Amino acid sequence: MDQAAEGVASSAAKLVPQMVKEAVGSVQQRVADTAAGVAESVGLAVQGVREKIPLIPEGQSAQPGSEADMWTKPLVIRDDYVGAGKLAGRVALIRGGDSGIGRSVAVHFAREGADVFIMYLNEHEDALATQAMVQAEGRRCTAPATAQVNNAAVQHYRSCITDMSDADIEATFETNILGYDHMAQAALPHLPKCTTTGGGPAAAPGVIINTSSVTAYVGQPQLLDYSATKGAISGFTQALAQQLAGSGIRVNGVAPGPIWTPLIPATFPATALITWQKQVSMQRAGQPSEVGPCYVLLASSDGASMSGQVLHPNGGMPISA
């Protein structure tokens, strides 16, 4: 090897390890930056986060989504939630009770002593899992109901109003608001009435609880028809509460903010999930376990003076009536 070649070899011997070291360092830094960015985007870097929030963007192709297919499972009920028999002797009919918020409501109701009857679309695996959770609380999936929860919904991500057809809009309204009206009409003859004050579960009048959304109050530009239906649900809740006040039947609503349920990966593009939670004041999505207790309050005697009201477990997002 001539002197020039030896010089090149010597320089390469010194340069290559340094290049490798720098390359590895660069990759490590990018990985660290990416992890930090993702962690921050999902709220894990925020002080006071009580529940794990999903780290990995995921997607599903069909509405309303399957909890069985989610990579990061939603939290259904807190381990430290202790039932106090607040719904003993009650039977709740939950539409959309197989997964997400509906599953959480079913399990919370069961832990508070209620039997539960769930309705769902075609997510049989999710429904069987919810049934098992209810039975694990020592309760049954049965009917007839003394409390009705309307929770089923669909939503479709669209960037522009011109992307929506009449059929799209009608389908969303059919599930999200007409379904609520039909369920209330069907349940009304069977819900117990009470025009005088009584005590204990047997004397308690019927309850209807409707799931609205924060989008009813602040909108969501990619969920135009969904936002419209949720606004309709809030108005429907208040009007029906006034109509049924004389019967003693209470009608209330819950308007959650962004909550980690199967509907989210079935709606949003995977890339949008990284920033999805940024709209929340707490910088994180909520879990179903943080919403279920709202329904317990409204269904139990703790909420006996509440009708025509809407609770807002939305992570601190400001709303206007």
mmCIF file of C-alpha atoms in Angstrom:
data_model
loop_
_atom_site.group_PDB
_atom_site.id
_atom_site.type_symbol
_atom_site.label_atom_id
_atom_site.label_comp_id
_atom_site.label_asym_id
_atom_site.label_seq_id
_atom_site.Cartn_x
_atom_site.Cartn_y
_atom_site.Cartn_z
ATOM 1 C CA MET A 1 0.000 0.000 0.000
ATOM 2 C CA ASP A 2 1.479 3.361 -1.000
ATOM 3 C CA GLN A 3 1.731 6.301 1.347
ATOM 4 C CA ALA A 4 -1.386 8.001 -0.027
ATOM 5 C CA ALA A 5 -3.455 4.859 0.388
ATOM 6 C CA GLU A 6 -2.176 4.414 3.918
ATOM 7 C CA GLY A 7 -3.208 7.973 4.689
ATOM 8 C CA VAL A 8 -6.709 7.407 3.381
ATOM 9 C CA ALA A 9 -7.023 4.172 5.332
ATOM 10 C CA SER A 10 -5.772 5.843 8.480
ATOM 11 C CA SER A 11 -8.210 8.721 8.089
ATOM 12 C CA ALA A 12 -11.071 6.331 7.385
ATOM 13 C CA ALA A 13 -10.220 4.271 10.433
ATOM 14 C CA LYS A 14 -10.531 7.379 12.548
ATOM 15 C CA LEU A 15 -13.508 8.838 10.709
ATOM 16 C CA VAL A 16 -15.815 5.819 10.425
ATOM 17 C CA PRO A 17 -16.204 5.171 14.180
ATOM 18 C CA GLN A 18 -16.877 8.854 14.688
ATOM 19 C CA MET A 19 -19.464 8.853 11.888
ATOM 20 C CA VAL A 20 -21.112 5.758 13.343
ATOM 21 C CA LYS A 21 -21.126 7.328 16.790
ATOM 22 C CA GLU A 22 -22.670 10.525 15.454
ATOM 23 C CA ALA A 23 -25.236 8.602 13.414
ATOM 24 C CA VAL A 24 -26.252 6.488 16.393
ATOM 25 C CA GLY A 25 -26.447 9.580 18.545
ATOM 26 C CA SER A 26 -28.595 11.305 15.954
ATOM 27 C CA VAL A 27 -30.968 8.345 15.748
ATOM 28 C CA GLN A 28 -31.170 8.119 19.524
ATOM 29 C CA GLN A 29 -31.950 11.815 19.738
ATOM 30 C CA ARG A 30 -34.649 11.559 17.079
ATOM 31 C CA VAL A 31 -36.205 8.625 18.900
ATOM 32 C CA ALA A 32 -36.072 10.536 22.171
ATOM 33 C CA ASP A 33 -37.539 13.648 20.572
ATOM 34 C CA THR A 34 -40.292 11.621 18.929
ATOM 35 C CA ALA A 35 -41.136 9.809 22.142
ATOM 36 C CA ALA A 36 -41.174 13.078 24.062
ATOM 37 C CA GLY A 37 -43.369 14.680 21.448
ATOM 38 C CA VAL A 38 -45.824 11.806 21.401
ATOM 39 C CA ALA A 39 -45.870 11.610 25.193
ATOM 40 C CA GLU A 40 -46.568 15.324 25.413
ATOM 41 C CA SER A 41 -49.245 15.133 22.737
ATOM 42 C CA VAL A 42 -51.175 12.455 24.596
ATOM 43 C CA GLY A 43 -50.847 14.158 27.936
ATOM 44 C CA LEU A 44 -48.474 11.799 29.728
ATOM 45 C CA ALA A 45 -46.098 14.688 30.369
ATOM 46 C CA VAL A 46 -48.835 16.730 32.025
ATOM 47 C CA GLN A 47 -48.795 16.850 35.798
ATOM 48 C CA GLY A 48 -51.765 15.272 37.536
ATOM 49 C CA VAL A 49 -52.753 12.778 34.822
ATOM 50 C CA ARG A 50 -54.580 10.004 36.659
ATOM 51 C CA GLU A 51 -55.069 7.490 33.878
ATOM 52 C CA LYS A 52 -52.913 6.106 31.101
ATOM 53 C CA ILE A 53 -53.625 7.683 27.733
ATOM 54 C CA PRO A 54 -52.948 5.825 24.473
ATOM 55 C CA LEU A 55 -49.504 6.319 22.993
ATOM 56 C CA ILE A 56 -49.815 4.597 19.627
ATOM 57 C CA PRO A 57 -52.016 6.050 16.881
ATOM 58 C CA GLU A 58 -54.404 3.386 15.673
ATOM 59 C CA GLY A 59 -57.254 3.203 13.228
ATOM 60 C CA GLN A 60 -60.364 1.135 12.533
ATOM 61 C CA SER A 61 -62.310 0.999 9.316
ATOM 62 C CA ALA A 62 -65.905 0.593 10.522
ATOM 63 C CA GLN A 63 -68.223 2.615 12.766
ATOM 64 C CA PRO A 64 -68.820 2.629 15.680
ATOM 65 C CA GLY A 65 -65.561 0.742 16.297
ATOM 66 C CA SER A 66 -64.628 -2.314 18.321
ATOM 67 C CA GLU A 67 -63.078 -2.182 21.770
ATOM 68 C CA ALA A 68 -61.774 -5.719 21.280
ATOM 69 C CA ASP A 69 -59.667 -4.471 18.371
ATOM 70 C CA MET A 70 -58.181 -1.470 20.183
ATOM 71 C CA TRP A 71 -54.468 -1.655 20.897
ATOM 72 C CA THR A 72 -54.774 0.491 23.997
ATOM 73 C CA LYS A 73 -57.858 -0.483 25.959
ATOM 74 C CA PRO A 74 -60.036 2.218 27.537
ATOM 75 C CA LEU A 75 -60.341 2.204 31.316
ATOM 76 C CA VAL A 76 -63.841 1.071 32.220
ATOM 77 C CA ILE A 77 -63.976 1.679 35.975
ATOM 78 C CA ARG A 78 -61.428 2.690 38.598
ATOM 79 C CA ASP A 79 -60.059 -0.079 40.776
ATOM 80 C CA ASP A 80 -60.838 2.045 43.840
ATOM 81 C CA TYR A 81 -64.463 2.764 42.874
ATOM 82 C CA VAL A 82 -66.608 1.402 45.702
ATOM 83 C CA GLY A 83 -70.303 0.854 45.072
ATOM 84 C CA ALA A 84 -72.761 2.010 47.713
ATOM 85 C CA GLY A 85 -75.979 0.380 46.507
ATOM 86 C CA LYS A 86 -77.182 3.654 44.981
ATOM 87 C CA LEU A 87 -79.025 1.801 42.214
ATOM 88 C CA ALA A 88 -80.122 -1.285 44.144
ATOM 89 C CA GLY A 89 -83.325 -2.734 42.728
ATOM 90 C CA ARG A 90 -83.057 -0.769 39.486
ATOM 91 C CA VAL A 91 -82.823 -2.123 35.958
ATOM 92 C CA ALA A 92 -81.111 0.001 33.308
ATOM 93 C CA LEU A 93 -81.531 -0.272 29.543
ATOM 94 C CA ILE A 94 -78.408 1.076 27.835
ATOM 95 C CA ARG A 95 -78.434 1.676 24.091
ATOM 96 C CA GLY A 96 -74.853 1.450 22.861
ATOM 97 C CA GLY A 97 -73.834 -0.358 26.031
ATOM 98 C CA ASP A 98 -71.332 -2.791 24.540
ATOM 99 C CA SER A 99 -68.208 -0.607 24.635
ATOM 100 C CA GLY A 100 -66.720 2.770 25.464
ATOM 101 C CA ILE A 101 -68.845 5.061 27.620
ATOM 102 C CA GLY A 102 -71.808 2.670 27.429
ATOM 103 C CA ARG A 103 -69.738 -0.192 28.836
ATOM 104 C CA SER A 104 -68.470 2.036 31.622
ATOM 105 C CA VAL A 105 -72.021 3.068 32.498
ATOM 106 C CA ALA A 106 -73.135 -0.575 32.541
ATOM 107 C CA VAL A 107 -70.343 -1.632 34.890
ATOM 108 C CA HIS A 108 -70.765 1.394 37.176
ATOM 109 C CA PHE A 109 -74.508 0.735 37.385
ATOM 110 C CA ALA A 110 -73.863 -2.929 38.164
ATOM 111 C CA ARG A 111 -71.403 -2.046 40.915
ATOM 112 C CA GLU A 112 -74.075 0.237 42.378
ATOM 113 C CA GLY A 113 -76.550 -2.665 42.465
ATOM 114 C CA ALA A 114 -78.499 -2.347 39.208
ATOM 115 C CA ASP A 115 -79.238 -5.061 36.699
ATOM 116 C CA VAL A 116 -78.420 -4.023 33.147
ATOM 117 C CA PHE A 117 -79.831 -4.677 29.689
ATOM 118 C CA ILE A 118 -77.619 -3.540 26.800
ATOM 119 C CA MET A 119 -78.431 -2.872 23.148
ATOM 120 C CA TYR A 120 -75.764 -2.695 20.463
ATOM 121 C CA LEU A 121 -75.184 -2.869 16.713
ATOM 122 C CA ASN A 122 -73.067 -5.899 15.804
ATOM 123 C CA GLU A 123 -70.050 -5.812 18.129
ATOM 124 C CA HIS A 124 -70.839 -9.205 19.649
ATOM 125 C CA GLU A 125 -67.407 -9.720 21.204
ATOM 126 C CA ASP A 126 -67.615 -6.355 22.948
ATOM 127 C CA ALA A 127 -71.166 -7.066 24.135
ATOM 128 C CA LEU A 128 -70.199 -10.433 25.609
ATOM 129 C CA ALA A 129 -67.261 -8.811 27.398
ATOM 130 C CA THR A 130 -69.566 -6.172 28.884
ATOM 131 C CA GLN A 131 -72.014 -8.880 29.948
ATOM 132 C CA ALA A 132 -69.180 -10.707 31.703
ATOM 133 C CA MET A 133 -68.158 -7.512 33.515
ATOM 134 C CA VAL A 134 -71.727 -6.898 34.687
ATOM 135 C CA GLN A 135 -72.044 -10.492 35.880
ATOM 136 C CA ALA A 136 -68.690 -10.201 37.660
ATOM 137 C CA GLU A 137 -70.320 -7.483 39.769
ATOM 138 C CA GLY A 138 -72.980 -10.011 40.786
ATOM 139 C CA ARG A 139 -75.662 -8.501 38.563
ATOM 140 C CA ARG A 140 -77.645 -9.664 35.507
ATOM 141 C CA CYS A 141 -78.133 -8.423 31.964
ATOM 142 C CA THR A 142 -81.923 -8.342 32.015
ATOM 143 C CA ALA A 143 -85.063 -6.194 31.568
ATOM 144 C CA PRO A 144 -87.597 -4.439 31.961
ATOM 145 C CA ALA A 145 -85.973 -1.132 32.733
ATOM 146 C CA THR A 146 -86.537 1.606 35.282
ATOM 147 C CA ALA A 147 -83.746 3.712 33.794
ATOM 148 C CA GLN A 148 -82.878 4.282 30.166
ATOM 149 C CA VAL A 149 -79.520 5.466 28.821
ATOM 150 C CA ASN A 150 -79.302 6.596 25.195
ATOM 151 C CA ASN A 151 -75.667 6.365 24.222
ATOM 152 C CA ALA A 152 -75.367 4.969 20.671
ATOM 153 C CA ALA A 153 -73.765 7.273 18.100
ATOM 154 C CA VAL A 154 -71.791 7.445 14.884
ATOM 155 C CA GLN A 155 -69.517 10.187 13.611
ATOM 156 C CA HIS A 156 -67.614 10.643 10.370
ATOM 157 C CA TYR A 157 -64.523 12.769 9.819
ATOM 158 C CA ARG A 158 -64.968 15.131 6.859
ATOM 159 C CA SER A 159 -62.893 18.206 6.060
ATOM 160 C CA CYS A 160 -65.541 20.112 4.098
ATOM 161 C CA ILE A 161 -69.322 20.392 4.075
ATOM 162 C CA THR A 162 -69.287 19.572 0.370
ATOM 163 C CA ASP A 163 -67.922 16.122 1.253
ATOM 164 C CA MET A 164 -71.241 15.213 2.905
ATOM 165 C CA SER A 165 -74.145 13.787 0.942
ATOM 166 C CA ASP A 166 -77.773 13.956 2.031
ATOM 167 C CA ALA A 167 -77.586 10.227 2.713
ATOM 168 C CA ASP A 168 -74.571 10.739 5.006
ATOM 169 C CA ILE A 169 -76.352 13.419 7.004
ATOM 170 C CA GLU A 170 -79.588 11.438 7.232
ATOM 171 C CA ALA A 171 -77.729 8.344 8.459
ATOM 172 C CA THR A 172 -76.024 10.314 11.231
ATOM 173 C CA PHE A 173 -79.309 11.893 12.330
ATOM 174 C CA GLU A 174 -81.085 8.519 12.180
ATOM 175 C CA THR A 175 -78.709 7.008 14.729
ATOM 176 C CA ASN A 176 -77.799 10.002 16.844
ATOM 177 C CA ILE A 177 -81.109 11.778 17.426
ATOM 178 C CA LEU A 178 -84.029 9.861 15.890
ATOM 179 C CA GLY A 179 -82.854 6.745 17.713
ATOM 180 C CA TYR A 180 -83.005 8.649 21.006
ATOM 181 C CA ASP A 181 -86.555 9.790 20.286
ATOM 182 C CA HIS A 182 -87.678 6.293 19.285
ATOM 183 C CA MET A 183 -86.152 4.757 22.404
ATOM 184 C CA ALA A 184 -87.813 7.302 24.676
ATOM 185 C CA GLN A 185 -91.187 6.658 23.035
ATOM 186 C CA ALA A 186 -90.787 2.900 23.451
ATOM 187 C CA ALA A 187 -89.596 3.104 27.057
ATOM 188 C CA LEU A 188 -92.052 5.698 28.336
ATOM 189 C CA PRO A 189 -95.020 3.356 28.936
ATOM 190 C CA HIS A 190 -92.796 1.084 31.034
ATOM 191 C CA LEU A 191 -90.861 3.603 33.115
ATOM 192 C CA PRO A 192 -92.282 3.984 36.637
ATOM 193 C CA LYS A 193 -94.069 7.247 37.364
ATOM 194 C CA CYS A 194 -94.178 8.956 40.719
ATOM 195 C CA THR A 195 -95.968 12.228 41.389
ATOM 196 C CA THR A 196 -95.506 12.100 45.154
ATOM 197 C CA THR A 197 -92.367 11.872 47.259
ATOM 198 C CA GLY A 198 -91.465 8.325 48.205
ATOM 199 C CA GLY A 199 -88.485 6.497 49.593
ATOM 200 C CA GLY A 200 -86.343 3.628 48.415
ATOM 201 C CA PRO A 201 -85.677 2.211 44.965
ATOM 202 C CA ALA A 202 -89.190 0.772 44.532
ATOM 203 C CA ALA A 203 -90.757 4.242 44.804
ATOM 204 C CA ALA A 204 -88.219 5.959 42.572
ATOM 205 C CA PRO A 205 -89.580 7.259 39.251
ATOM 206 C CA GLY A 206 -88.014 6.404 35.926
ATOM 207 C CA VAL A 207 -84.946 8.103 34.536
ATOM 208 C CA ILE A 208 -83.818 8.888 30.987
ATOM 209 C CA ILE A 209 -80.205 9.915 30.397
ATOM 210 C CA ASN A 210 -79.028 11.055 26.971
ATOM 211 C CA THR A 211 -75.408 11.241 25.845
ATOM 212 C CA SER A 212 -74.700 14.555 24.162
ATOM 213 C CA SER A 213 -71.190 15.932 23.518
ATOM 214 C CA VAL A 214 -69.007 18.967 24.018
ATOM 215 C CA THR A 215 -69.351 19.426 20.249
ATOM 216 C CA ALA A 216 -72.949 20.501 20.871
ATOM 217 C CA TYR A 217 -71.563 23.611 22.570
ATOM 218 C CA VAL A 218 -68.258 24.364 20.829
ATOM 219 C CA GLY A 219 -68.624 22.534 17.507
ATOM 220 C CA GLN A 220 -66.021 20.436 15.693
ATOM 221 C CA PRO A 221 -65.213 21.458 12.118
ATOM 222 C CA GLN A 222 -64.527 17.909 10.913
ATOM 223 C CA LEU A 223 -67.655 16.523 12.614
ATOM 224 C CA LEU A 224 -70.282 18.878 11.242
ATOM 225 C CA ASP A 225 -73.318 16.586 11.140
ATOM 226 C CA TYR A 226 -72.316 14.888 14.404
ATOM 227 C CA SER A 227 -72.071 18.269 16.156
ATOM 228 C CA ALA A 228 -75.523 19.180 14.853
ATOM 229 C CA THR A 229 -77.059 15.972 16.207
ATOM 230 C CA LYS A 230 -75.462 16.475 19.604
ATOM 231 C CA GLY A 231 -76.879 19.976 19.786
ATOM 232 C CA ALA A 232 -80.265 18.467 18.979
ATOM 233 C CA ILE A 233 -79.843 15.928 21.784
ATOM 234 C CA SER A 234 -79.215 18.649 24.367
ATOM 235 C CA GLY A 235 -82.331 20.522 23.235
ATOM 236 C CA PHE A 236 -84.345 17.300 23.134
ATOM 237 C CA THR A 237 -83.234 16.494 26.685
ATOM 238 C CA GLN A 238 -84.324 19.839 28.088
ATOM 239 C CA ALA A 239 -87.678 19.824 26.265
ATOM 240 C CA LEU A 240 -88.533 16.227 27.224
ATOM 241 C CA ALA A 241 -87.634 16.963 30.852
ATOM 242 C CA GLN A 242 -90.235 19.736 30.898
ATOM 243 C CA GLN A 243 -92.821 17.544 29.190
ATOM 244 C CA LEU A 244 -92.419 14.673 31.668
ATOM 245 C CA ALA A 245 -91.937 16.726 34.829
ATOM 246 C CA GLY A 246 -95.478 16.029 36.026
ATOM 247 C CA SER A 247 -94.908 12.275 35.886
ATOM 248 C CA GLY A 248 -91.833 12.410 38.070
ATOM 249 C CA ILE A 249 -89.669 10.946 35.308
ATOM 250 C CA ARG A 250 -86.376 12.818 35.173
ATOM 251 C CA VAL A 251 -84.546 13.468 31.901
ATOM 252 C CA ASN A 252 -80.918 14.585 31.907
ATOM 253 C CA GLY A 253 -77.849 14.471 29.715
ATOM 254 C CA VAL A 254 -74.094 14.048 29.793
ATOM 255 C CA ALA A 255 -71.908 15.938 27.320
ATOM 256 C CA PRO A 256 -68.419 14.416 27.440
ATOM 257 C CA GLY A 257 -65.368 15.985 25.881
ATOM 258 C CA PRO A 258 -62.843 13.857 23.979
ATOM 259 C CA ILE A 259 -62.968 10.396 25.566
ATOM 260 C CA TRP A 260 -60.856 7.389 24.556
ATOM 261 C CA THR A 261 -63.439 4.965 23.128
ATOM 262 C CA PRO A 262 -63.621 2.761 19.993
ATOM 263 C CA LEU A 263 -65.424 5.586 18.191
ATOM 264 C CA ILE A 264 -62.205 7.619 18.149
ATOM 265 C CA PRO A 265 -59.920 5.280 16.136
ATOM 266 C CA ALA A 266 -62.948 4.473 13.963
ATOM 267 C CA THR A 267 -63.383 8.179 13.159
ATOM 268 C CA PHE A 268 -60.096 10.050 13.072
ATOM 269 C CA PRO A 269 -57.143 9.435 10.746
ATOM 270 C CA ALA A 270 -54.249 7.859 12.640
ATOM 271 C CA THR A 271 -52.141 10.992 12.157
ATOM 272 C CA ALA A 272 -54.870 13.154 13.696
ATOM 273 C CA LEU A 273 -54.855 11.163 16.933
ATOM 274 C CA ILE A 274 -51.482 12.650 17.878
ATOM 275 C CA THR A 275 -52.959 16.148 18.141
ATOM 276 C CA TRP A 276 -56.544 15.108 18.908
ATOM 277 C CA GLN A 277 -56.148 15.716 22.636
ATOM 278 C CA LYS A 278 -54.547 19.146 22.317
ATOM 279 C CA GLN A 279 -57.979 20.778 22.187
ATOM 280 C CA VAL A 280 -58.622 19.735 25.793
ATOM 281 C CA SER A 281 -57.659 22.206 28.519
ATOM 282 C CA MET A 282 -56.101 19.371 30.520
ATOM 283 C CA GLN A 283 -54.099 18.390 27.417
ATOM 284 C CA ARG A 284 -55.340 14.815 27.569
ATOM 285 C CA ALA A 285 -58.395 12.837 26.621
ATOM 286 C CA GLY A 286 -60.612 11.449 29.308
ATOM 287 C CA GLN A 287 -61.307 7.803 29.999
ATOM 288 C CA PRO A 288 -64.761 6.181 30.193
ATOM 289 C CA SER A 289 -64.030 5.536 33.877
ATOM 290 C CA GLU A 290 -64.134 9.306 34.399
ATOM 291 C CA VAL A 291 -67.543 9.657 32.725
ATOM 292 C CA GLY A 292 -69.499 6.683 34.097
ATOM 293 C CA PRO A 293 -69.982 8.220 37.578
ATOM 294 C CA CYS A 294 -71.900 11.133 36.011
ATOM 295 C CA TYR A 295 -74.578 8.670 34.918
ATOM 296 C CA VAL A 296 -74.680 7.140 38.400
ATOM 297 C CA LEU A 297 -75.379 10.575 39.873
ATOM 298 C CA LEU A 298 -78.185 11.278 37.410
ATOM 299 C CA ALA A 299 -79.775 7.829 37.765
ATOM 300 C CA SER A 300 -79.660 7.680 41.555
ATOM 301 C CA SER A 301 -81.508 9.524 44.303
ATOM 302 C CA ASP A 302 -78.447 11.771 44.616
ATOM 303 C CA GLY A 303 -79.759 13.489 41.486
ATOM 304 C CA ALA A 304 -83.416 13.524 42.556
ATOM 305 C CA SER A 305 -83.766 17.280 42.043
ATOM 306 C CA MET A 306 -82.001 17.281 38.682
ATOM 307 C CA SER A 307 -83.980 17.232 35.444
ATOM 308 C CA GLY A 308 -83.314 19.004 32.171
ATOM 309 C CA GLN A 309 -79.654 19.289 33.159
ATOM 310 C CA VAL A 310 -76.519 18.369 31.203
ATOM 311 C CA LEU A 311 -73.263 17.437 32.948
ATOM 312 C CA HIS A 312 -69.959 18.281 31.277
ATOM 313 C CA PRO A 313 -67.041 15.888 31.967
ATOM 314 C CA ASN A 314 -64.902 17.494 29.261
ATOM 315 C CA GLY A 315 -61.456 18.064 30.733
ATOM 316 C CA GLY A 316 -62.038 21.736 31.475
ATOM 317 C CA MET A 317 -63.167 22.860 28.027
ATOM 318 C CA PRO A 318 -65.231 26.064 28.439
ATOM 319 C CA ILE A 319 -68.778 25.845 27.129
ATOM 320 C CA SER A 320 -71.743 28.182 26.848
ATOM 321 C CA ALA A 321 -75.366 27.182 27.318
#
